[in-house]
Amino acid sequence: MKAEPAVQRQLLELAKVDAELSRTAHRRRTLPELAEIDAGEKTVRDRRDALVSVETAASDLDREIARQEKEIESVRAREDRDRKLLASGSVNSKQMTDIEHELQSLERRQSALEDDLLELMEQREALGLDAQRTGAEVDKAETEVAAAIVRRDEAFKDLDTTRARRDEDRAKLLLRFPEPLLKLYERVREHKGIGAALLRARRCGACQLELDRNTVNEIKGAPEDDVIQCENCGAILVRTMESGL
């Protein structure tokens, strides 16, 4: 393939633009904020799940406390009724003995129920504190995710601006090349990542392979408008005064 030396040298400008576009795309894919957002969103989900678990346990305890309080009220009501019976003087001695025994049982029952209620209320208080702490953790995680999203979007905006400028530069550069040369460049770039590179000091600027003596001699003897490719990576080798030929 043939191409004017000046046209070949302009491939270095195109390669420079493409390299920046590649770096921009890589940067967009690997922004640290992306990993931070993923991790943060997982933390938010985990903390929300934990909060739901705590709130569910608290709700269950609230129902148990209400049931316990209702039972205590029932025991107290029965105690009041029995005491009123004793105070009325309308019961015989056997009934009085039975009522007194029942009152003792009711007092023991009430004491046990109140102890259980106190324990339940302590558990409920602990769950309330746990819910507050977990809720604060959810808020913190959500705030951190929101901040990371803002930083990501700002970085995306900058990268998109850079990409748009380089795309514009590239479009202008493409007009300078004959179609066969451009097709070769694009094919090599697609498969190897770099379409053209400077041959500097007998070394390929794409793969950094130093050319052997025979290859250097062949390149020296080739016409200036010959399009030379690296035998190792296939990149178009652009010859200049720096090539060491």
PDB file of C-alpha atoms in Angstrom:
ATOM      1  CA  MET A   1       0.000   0.000   0.000  1.00  0.00           C
ATOM      2  CA  LYS A   2       1.159   3.497  -0.816  1.00  0.00           C
ATOM      3  CA  ALA A   3       0.503   6.813   0.931  1.00  0.00           C
ATOM      4  CA  GLU A   4       2.296  10.135   0.918  1.00  0.00           C
ATOM      5  CA  PRO A   5       4.772  10.437   3.841  1.00  0.00           C
ATOM      6  CA  ALA A   6       3.020  13.596   5.034  1.00  0.00           C
ATOM      7  CA  VAL A   7      -0.305  11.737   5.121  1.00  0.00           C
ATOM      8  CA  GLN A   8       1.267   8.867   7.007  1.00  0.00           C
ATOM      9  CA  ARG A   9       2.641  11.273   9.593  1.00  0.00           C
ATOM     10  CA  GLN A  10      -0.848  12.617  10.162  1.00  0.00           C
ATOM     11  CA  LEU A  11      -1.803   9.116  11.294  1.00  0.00           C
ATOM     12  CA  LEU A  12       0.104   9.929  14.483  1.00  0.00           C
ATOM     13  CA  GLU A  13      -2.374  12.732  15.197  1.00  0.00           C
ATOM     14  CA  LEU A  14      -5.248  10.326  14.639  1.00  0.00           C
ATOM     15  CA  ALA A  15      -3.621   7.714  16.855  1.00  0.00           C
ATOM     16  CA  LYS A  16      -3.143  10.346  19.579  1.00  0.00           C
ATOM     17  CA  VAL A  17      -6.831  11.291  19.421  1.00  0.00           C
ATOM     18  CA  ASP A  18      -7.849   7.618  19.473  1.00  0.00           C
ATOM     19  CA  ALA A  19      -5.591   6.981  22.452  1.00  0.00           C
ATOM     20  CA  GLU A  20      -7.269   9.790  24.365  1.00  0.00           C
ATOM     21  CA  LEU A  21     -10.694   8.462  23.404  1.00  0.00           C
ATOM     22  CA  SER A  22      -9.665   5.021  24.675  1.00  0.00           C
ATOM     23  CA  ARG A  23      -8.411   6.484  27.940  1.00  0.00           C
ATOM     24  CA  THR A  24     -11.622   8.454  28.316  1.00  0.00           C
ATOM     25  CA  ALA A  25     -13.758   5.354  27.741  1.00  0.00           C
ATOM     26  CA  HIS A  26     -11.637   3.347  30.187  1.00  0.00           C
ATOM     27  CA  ARG A  27     -11.871   6.115  32.752  1.00  0.00           C
ATOM     28  CA  ARG A  28     -15.647   6.218  32.350  1.00  0.00           C
ATOM     29  CA  ARG A  29     -15.885   2.458  32.937  1.00  0.00           C
ATOM     30  CA  THR A  30     -13.547   2.441  35.923  1.00  0.00           C
ATOM     31  CA  LEU A  31     -14.464   5.562  37.857  1.00  0.00           C
ATOM     32  CA  PRO A  32     -13.940   4.814  41.574  1.00  0.00           C
ATOM     33  CA  GLU A  33     -17.367   6.333  42.195  1.00  0.00           C
ATOM     34  CA  LEU A  34     -18.968   3.440  40.296  1.00  0.00           C
ATOM     35  CA  ALA A  35     -17.600   0.869  42.734  1.00  0.00           C
ATOM     36  CA  GLU A  36     -18.410   3.206  45.617  1.00  0.00           C
ATOM     37  CA  ILE A  37     -22.024   3.493  44.457  1.00  0.00           C
ATOM     38  CA  ASP A  38     -22.374  -0.284  44.044  1.00  0.00           C
ATOM     39  CA  ALA A  39     -20.958  -0.908  47.512  1.00  0.00           C
ATOM     40  CA  GLY A  40     -23.010   1.923  48.992  1.00  0.00           C
ATOM     41  CA  GLU A  41     -26.247   0.683  47.466  1.00  0.00           C
ATOM     42  CA  LYS A  42     -25.563  -2.780  48.877  1.00  0.00           C
ATOM     43  CA  THR A  43     -24.978  -1.215  52.285  1.00  0.00           C
ATOM     44  CA  VAL A  44     -28.249   0.697  51.980  1.00  0.00           C
ATOM     45  CA  ARG A  45     -30.123  -2.507  51.105  1.00  0.00           C
ATOM     46  CA  ASP A  46     -28.511  -4.393  53.991  1.00  0.00           C
ATOM     47  CA  ARG A  47     -29.221  -1.609  56.473  1.00  0.00           C
ATOM     48  CA  ARG A  48     -32.817  -1.283  55.258  1.00  0.00           C
ATOM     49  CA  ASP A  49     -33.299  -5.019  55.646  1.00  0.00           C
ATOM     50  CA  ALA A  50     -31.851  -4.807  59.143  1.00  0.00           C
ATOM     51  CA  LEU A  51     -34.176  -1.907  59.954  1.00  0.00           C
ATOM     52  CA  VAL A  52     -37.209  -3.843  58.720  1.00  0.00           C
ATOM     53  CA  SER A  53     -36.128  -6.798  60.852  1.00  0.00           C
ATOM     54  CA  VAL A  54     -35.783  -4.592  63.938  1.00  0.00           C
ATOM     55  CA  GLU A  55     -39.101  -2.851  63.295  1.00  0.00           C
ATOM     56  CA  THR A  56     -40.837  -6.199  62.793  1.00  0.00           C
ATOM     57  CA  ALA A  57     -39.412  -7.502  66.067  1.00  0.00           C
ATOM     58  CA  ALA A  58     -40.493  -4.266  67.790  1.00  0.00           C
ATOM     59  CA  SER A  59     -44.006  -4.612  66.374  1.00  0.00           C
ATOM     60  CA  ASP A  60     -44.199  -8.200  67.629  1.00  0.00           C
ATOM     61  CA  LEU A  61     -43.086  -7.043  71.070  1.00  0.00           C
ATOM     62  CA  ASP A  62     -45.663  -4.243  71.064  1.00  0.00           C
ATOM     63  CA  ARG A  63     -48.389  -6.815  70.494  1.00  0.00           C
ATOM     64  CA  GLU A  64     -46.988  -9.051  73.234  1.00  0.00           C
ATOM     65  CA  ILE A  65     -46.769  -6.093  75.635  1.00  0.00           C
ATOM     66  CA  ALA A  66     -50.368  -5.153  74.872  1.00  0.00           C
ATOM     67  CA  ARG A  67     -51.459  -8.749  75.468  1.00  0.00           C
ATOM     68  CA  GLN A  68     -49.510  -8.879  78.726  1.00  0.00           C
ATOM     69  CA  GLU A  69     -51.002  -5.581  79.936  1.00  0.00           C
ATOM     70  CA  LYS A  70     -54.492  -6.816  79.111  1.00  0.00           C
ATOM     71  CA  GLU A  71     -53.904  -9.986  81.099  1.00  0.00           C
ATOM     72  CA  ILE A  72     -52.592  -7.975  84.058  1.00  0.00           C
ATOM     73  CA  GLU A  73     -55.720  -5.789  83.924  1.00  0.00           C
ATOM     74  CA  SER A  74     -57.838  -8.931  83.937  1.00  0.00           C
ATOM     75  CA  VAL A  75     -56.042 -10.279  87.013  1.00  0.00           C
ATOM     76  CA  ARG A  76     -56.404  -6.933  88.782  1.00  0.00           C
ATOM     77  CA  ALA A  77     -60.109  -6.802  87.955  1.00  0.00           C
ATOM     78  CA  ARG A  78     -60.597 -10.267  89.429  1.00  0.00           C
ATOM     79  CA  GLU A  79     -58.650  -9.223  92.548  1.00  0.00           C
ATOM     80  CA  ASP A  80     -60.883  -6.169  92.954  1.00  0.00           C
ATOM     81  CA  ARG A  81     -63.977  -8.310  92.604  1.00  0.00           C
ATOM     82  CA  ASP A  82     -62.748 -10.800  95.217  1.00  0.00           C
ATOM     83  CA  ARG A  83     -61.816  -8.062  97.670  1.00  0.00           C
ATOM     84  CA  LYS A  84     -65.197  -6.454  97.249  1.00  0.00           C
ATOM     85  CA  LEU A  85     -66.794  -9.830  98.006  1.00  0.00           C
ATOM     86  CA  LEU A  86     -64.744 -10.160 101.161  1.00  0.00           C
ATOM     87  CA  ALA A  87     -65.577  -6.624 102.189  1.00  0.00           C
ATOM     88  CA  SER A  88     -69.300  -7.147 101.607  1.00  0.00           C
ATOM     89  CA  GLY A  89     -69.582  -9.753 104.392  1.00  0.00           C
ATOM     90  CA  SER A  90     -72.006 -11.739 102.266  1.00  0.00           C
ATOM     91  CA  VAL A  91     -69.828 -14.866 101.971  1.00  0.00           C
ATOM     92  CA  ASN A  92     -69.620 -17.766 104.366  1.00  0.00           C
ATOM     93  CA  SER A  93     -66.397 -18.975 105.958  1.00  0.00           C
ATOM     94  CA  LYS A  94     -65.676 -21.626 103.307  1.00  0.00           C
ATOM     95  CA  GLN A  95     -66.172 -19.122 100.492  1.00  0.00           C
ATOM     96  CA  MET A  96     -63.992 -16.663 102.354  1.00  0.00           C
ATOM     97  CA  THR A  97     -61.175 -19.230 102.595  1.00  0.00           C
ATOM     98  CA  ASP A  98     -61.493 -20.014  98.909  1.00  0.00           C
ATOM     99  CA  ILE A  99     -61.448 -16.340  97.989  1.00  0.00           C
ATOM    100  CA  GLU A 100     -58.394 -15.693 100.138  1.00  0.00           C
ATOM    101  CA  HIS A 101     -56.551 -18.581  98.457  1.00  0.00           C
ATOM    102  CA  GLU A 102     -57.552 -17.233  95.075  1.00  0.00           C
ATOM    103  CA  LEU A 103     -56.317 -13.777  96.006  1.00  0.00           C
ATOM    104  CA  GLN A 104     -52.931 -15.216  96.919  1.00  0.00           C
ATOM    105  CA  SER A 105     -52.781 -17.010  93.567  1.00  0.00           C
ATOM    106  CA  LEU A 106     -53.828 -13.856  91.763  1.00  0.00           C
ATOM    107  CA  GLU A 107     -51.149 -11.824  93.533  1.00  0.00           C
ATOM    108  CA  ARG A 108     -48.493 -14.348  92.516  1.00  0.00           C
ATOM    109  CA  ARG A 109     -49.854 -14.374  88.992  1.00  0.00           C
ATOM    110  CA  GLN A 110     -49.872 -10.571  88.822  1.00  0.00           C
ATOM    111  CA  SER A 111     -46.311 -10.382  90.145  1.00  0.00           C
ATOM    112  CA  ALA A 112     -45.105 -12.886  87.528  1.00  0.00           C
ATOM    113  CA  LEU A 113     -46.948 -11.066  84.766  1.00  0.00           C
ATOM    114  CA  GLU A 114     -45.508  -7.712  85.823  1.00  0.00           C
ATOM    115  CA  ASP A 115     -41.992  -9.176  85.884  1.00  0.00           C
ATOM    116  CA  ASP A 116     -42.537 -10.544  82.376  1.00  0.00           C
ATOM    117  CA  LEU A 117     -43.941  -7.197  81.257  1.00  0.00           C
ATOM    118  CA  LEU A 118     -40.931  -5.354  82.645  1.00  0.00           C
ATOM    119  CA  GLU A 119     -38.605  -7.675  80.730  1.00  0.00           C
ATOM    120  CA  LEU A 120     -40.619  -7.178  77.545  1.00  0.00           C
ATOM    121  CA  MET A 121     -40.521  -3.408  77.962  1.00  0.00           C
ATOM    122  CA  GLU A 122     -36.743  -3.497  78.457  1.00  0.00           C
ATOM    123  CA  GLN A 123     -36.429  -5.547  75.275  1.00  0.00           C
ATOM    124  CA  ARG A 124     -38.681  -3.071  73.486  1.00  0.00           C
ATOM    125  CA  GLU A 125     -36.562  -0.153  74.661  1.00  0.00           C
ATOM    126  CA  ALA A 126     -33.426  -1.880  73.391  1.00  0.00           C
ATOM    127  CA  LEU A 127     -35.086  -2.506  70.025  1.00  0.00           C
ATOM    128  CA  GLY A 128     -36.126   1.129  69.868  1.00  0.00           C
ATOM    129  CA  LEU A 129     -32.519   2.215  70.327  1.00  0.00           C
ATOM    130  CA  ASP A 130     -31.434  -0.370  67.754  1.00  0.00           C
ATOM    131  CA  ALA A 131     -34.002   0.972  65.304  1.00  0.00           C
ATOM    132  CA  GLN A 132     -32.743   4.530  65.831  1.00  0.00           C
ATOM    133  CA  ARG A 133     -29.142   3.458  65.272  1.00  0.00           C
ATOM    134  CA  THR A 134     -29.995   1.384  62.191  1.00  0.00           C
ATOM    135  CA  GLY A 135     -32.146   4.180  60.803  1.00  0.00           C
ATOM    136  CA  ALA A 136     -29.226   6.573  61.215  1.00  0.00           C
ATOM    137  CA  GLU A 137     -26.998   4.074  59.394  1.00  0.00           C
ATOM    138  CA  VAL A 138     -29.519   3.930  56.531  1.00  0.00           C
ATOM    139  CA  ASP A 139     -29.571   7.738  56.336  1.00  0.00           C
ATOM    140  CA  LYS A 140     -25.766   7.897  56.363  1.00  0.00           C
ATOM    141  CA  ALA A 141     -25.426   5.237  53.653  1.00  0.00           C
ATOM    142  CA  GLU A 142     -28.047   6.961  51.480  1.00  0.00           C
ATOM    143  CA  THR A 143     -26.270  10.302  51.897  1.00  0.00           C
ATOM    144  CA  GLU A 144     -22.940   8.759  50.905  1.00  0.00           C
ATOM    145  CA  VAL A 145     -24.490   7.107  47.836  1.00  0.00           C
ATOM    146  CA  ALA A 146     -26.140  10.381  46.813  1.00  0.00           C
ATOM    147  CA  ALA A 147     -22.810  12.224  47.153  1.00  0.00           C
ATOM    148  CA  ALA A 148     -21.034   9.553  45.081  1.00  0.00           C
ATOM    149  CA  ILE A 149     -23.723   9.808  42.395  1.00  0.00           C
ATOM    150  CA  VAL A 150     -23.179  13.567  42.206  1.00  0.00           C
ATOM    151  CA  ARG A 151     -19.426  13.066  41.836  1.00  0.00           C
ATOM    152  CA  ARG A 152     -19.981  10.351  39.227  1.00  0.00           C
ATOM    153  CA  ASP A 153     -22.312  12.535  37.200  1.00  0.00           C
ATOM    154  CA  GLU A 154     -19.860  15.441  37.333  1.00  0.00           C
ATOM    155  CA  ALA A 155     -17.054  13.149  36.161  1.00  0.00           C
ATOM    156  CA  PHE A 156     -19.294  11.743  33.420  1.00  0.00           C
ATOM    157  CA  LYS A 157     -20.057  15.264  32.265  1.00  0.00           C
ATOM    158  CA  ASP A 158     -16.364  16.147  32.023  1.00  0.00           C
ATOM    159  CA  LEU A 159     -15.529  12.884  30.265  1.00  0.00           C
ATOM    160  CA  ASP A 160     -18.430  13.274  27.846  1.00  0.00           C
ATOM    161  CA  THR A 161     -17.236  16.786  27.013  1.00  0.00           C
ATOM    162  CA  THR A 162     -13.733  15.453  26.344  1.00  0.00           C
ATOM    163  CA  ARG A 163     -15.108  12.635  24.212  1.00  0.00           C
ATOM    164  CA  ALA A 164     -17.267  15.028  22.180  1.00  0.00           C
ATOM    165  CA  ARG A 165     -14.272  17.265  21.478  1.00  0.00           C
ATOM    166  CA  ARG A 166     -12.069  14.353  20.487  1.00  0.00           C
ATOM    167  CA  ASP A 167     -14.854  12.901  18.319  1.00  0.00           C
ATOM    168  CA  GLU A 168     -15.008  16.245  16.536  1.00  0.00           C
ATOM    169  CA  ASP A 169     -11.226  16.286  16.116  1.00  0.00           C
ATOM    170  CA  ARG A 170     -11.318  12.736  14.796  1.00  0.00           C
ATOM    171  CA  ALA A 171     -14.026  13.486  12.266  1.00  0.00           C
ATOM    172  CA  LYS A 172     -11.901  16.297  10.844  1.00  0.00           C
ATOM    173  CA  LEU A 173      -8.785  14.130  10.717  1.00  0.00           C
ATOM    174  CA  LEU A 174     -10.518  11.291   8.875  1.00  0.00           C
ATOM    175  CA  LEU A 175     -11.038  13.564   5.864  1.00  0.00           C
ATOM    176  CA  ARG A 176      -7.263  13.716   5.352  1.00  0.00           C
ATOM    177  CA  PHE A 177      -6.736  10.021   4.627  1.00  0.00           C
ATOM    178  CA  PRO A 178      -7.364   7.918   1.535  1.00  0.00           C
ATOM    179  CA  GLU A 179      -9.916   5.191   2.135  1.00  0.00           C
ATOM    180  CA  PRO A 180      -7.529   2.181   1.796  1.00  0.00           C
ATOM    181  CA  LEU A 181      -5.109   3.631   4.357  1.00  0.00           C
ATOM    182  CA  LEU A 182      -7.924   4.483   6.744  1.00  0.00           C
ATOM    183  CA  LYS A 183      -9.417   0.998   6.437  1.00  0.00           C
ATOM    184  CA  LEU A 184      -6.055  -0.547   7.258  1.00  0.00           C
ATOM    185  CA  TYR A 185      -5.616   1.760  10.236  1.00  0.00           C
ATOM    186  CA  GLU A 186      -9.099   0.999  11.589  1.00  0.00           C
ATOM    187  CA  ARG A 187      -8.691  -2.745  11.121  1.00  0.00           C
ATOM    188  CA  VAL A 188      -5.409  -2.802  13.016  1.00  0.00           C
ATOM    189  CA  ARG A 189      -6.761  -0.540  15.756  1.00  0.00           C
ATOM    190  CA  GLU A 190      -9.835  -2.729  16.206  1.00  0.00           C
ATOM    191  CA  HIS A 191      -7.758  -5.874  16.701  1.00  0.00           C
ATOM    192  CA  LYS A 192      -4.652  -4.501  18.406  1.00  0.00           C
ATOM    193  CA  GLY A 193      -5.808  -1.286  20.047  1.00  0.00           C
ATOM    194  CA  ILE A 194      -3.273   0.962  18.297  1.00  0.00           C
ATOM    195  CA  GLY A 195      -3.544   1.590  14.561  1.00  0.00           C
ATOM    196  CA  ALA A 196      -0.368   3.578  13.951  1.00  0.00           C
ATOM    197  CA  ALA A 197       2.716   4.495  15.923  1.00  0.00           C
ATOM    198  CA  LEU A 198       6.002   6.308  15.497  1.00  0.00           C
ATOM    199  CA  LEU A 199       9.011   4.234  14.597  1.00  0.00           C
ATOM    200  CA  ARG A 200      11.528   5.749  17.000  1.00  0.00           C
ATOM    201  CA  ALA A 201      15.129   4.595  17.402  1.00  0.00           C
ATOM    202  CA  ARG A 202      14.292   1.399  15.527  1.00  0.00           C
ATOM    203  CA  ARG A 203      11.549   0.551  18.042  1.00  0.00           C
ATOM    204  CA  CYS A 204       7.815   0.203  17.378  1.00  0.00           C
ATOM    205  CA  GLY A 205       5.949   2.851  19.350  1.00  0.00           C
ATOM    206  CA  ALA A 206       2.913   0.581  19.674  1.00  0.00           C
ATOM    207  CA  CYS A 207       4.314  -2.707  21.018  1.00  0.00           C
ATOM    208  CA  GLN A 208       7.771  -1.340  21.957  1.00  0.00           C
ATOM    209  CA  LEU A 209       9.463  -4.176  20.077  1.00  0.00           C
ATOM    210  CA  GLU A 210      12.937  -3.310  18.790  1.00  0.00           C
ATOM    211  CA  LEU A 211      13.247  -4.212  15.127  1.00  0.00           C
ATOM    212  CA  ASP A 212      16.009  -6.597  14.092  1.00  0.00           C
ATOM    213  CA  ARG A 213      18.770  -5.547  11.693  1.00  0.00           C
ATOM    214  CA  ASN A 214      17.242  -7.241   8.632  1.00  0.00           C
ATOM    215  CA  THR A 215      13.874  -5.572   9.174  1.00  0.00           C
ATOM    216  CA  VAL A 216      15.543  -2.197   9.636  1.00  0.00           C
ATOM    217  CA  ASN A 217      17.466  -2.666   6.394  1.00  0.00           C
ATOM    218  CA  GLU A 218      14.259  -3.594   4.553  1.00  0.00           C
ATOM    219  CA  ILE A 219      12.550  -0.462   5.861  1.00  0.00           C
ATOM    220  CA  LYS A 220      15.558   1.653   4.905  1.00  0.00           C
ATOM    221  CA  GLY A 221      15.328   0.371   1.363  1.00  0.00           C
ATOM    222  CA  ALA A 222      11.589   0.843   1.065  1.00  0.00           C
ATOM    223  CA  PRO A 223      10.236   3.903  -0.760  1.00  0.00           C
ATOM    224  CA  GLU A 224       9.065   6.741   1.482  1.00  0.00           C
ATOM    225  CA  ASP A 225       5.465   6.314   0.379  1.00  0.00           C
ATOM    226  CA  ASP A 226       5.352   2.599   1.256  1.00  0.00           C
ATOM    227  CA  VAL A 227       3.053   1.874   4.196  1.00  0.00           C
ATOM    228  CA  ILE A 228       5.106  -0.215   6.644  1.00  0.00           C
ATOM    229  CA  GLN A 229       3.582  -2.351   9.376  1.00  0.00           C
ATOM    230  CA  CYS A 230       5.158  -3.785  12.505  1.00  0.00           C
ATOM    231  CA  GLU A 231       5.701  -7.513  12.095  1.00  0.00           C
ATOM    232  CA  ASN A 232       4.800  -8.059  15.747  1.00  0.00           C
ATOM    233  CA  CYS A 233       1.646  -5.991  16.358  1.00  0.00           C
ATOM    234  CA  GLY A 234       0.627  -4.918  12.866  1.00  0.00           C
ATOM    235  CA  ALA A 235       0.596  -1.195  13.692  1.00  0.00           C
ATOM    236  CA  ILE A 236       1.421   1.141  10.819  1.00  0.00           C
ATOM    237  CA  LEU A 237       4.948   2.370  11.448  1.00  0.00           C
ATOM    238  CA  VAL A 238       5.314   6.072  10.692  1.00  0.00           C
ATOM    239  CA  ARG A 239       8.847   6.999   9.702  1.00  0.00           C
ATOM    240  CA  THR A 240      10.388  10.326  10.730  1.00  0.00           C
ATOM    241  CA  MET A 241      13.830  11.685  11.509  1.00  0.00           C
ATOM    242  CA  GLU A 242      13.490  10.022  14.926  1.00  0.00           C
ATOM    243  CA  SER A 243      13.256   6.547  13.433  1.00  0.00           C
ATOM    244  CA  GLY A 244      16.993   5.956  13.445  1.00  0.00           C
ATOM    245  CA  LEU A 245      17.083   4.632   9.904  1.00  0.00           C
TER     246      LEU A 245
END
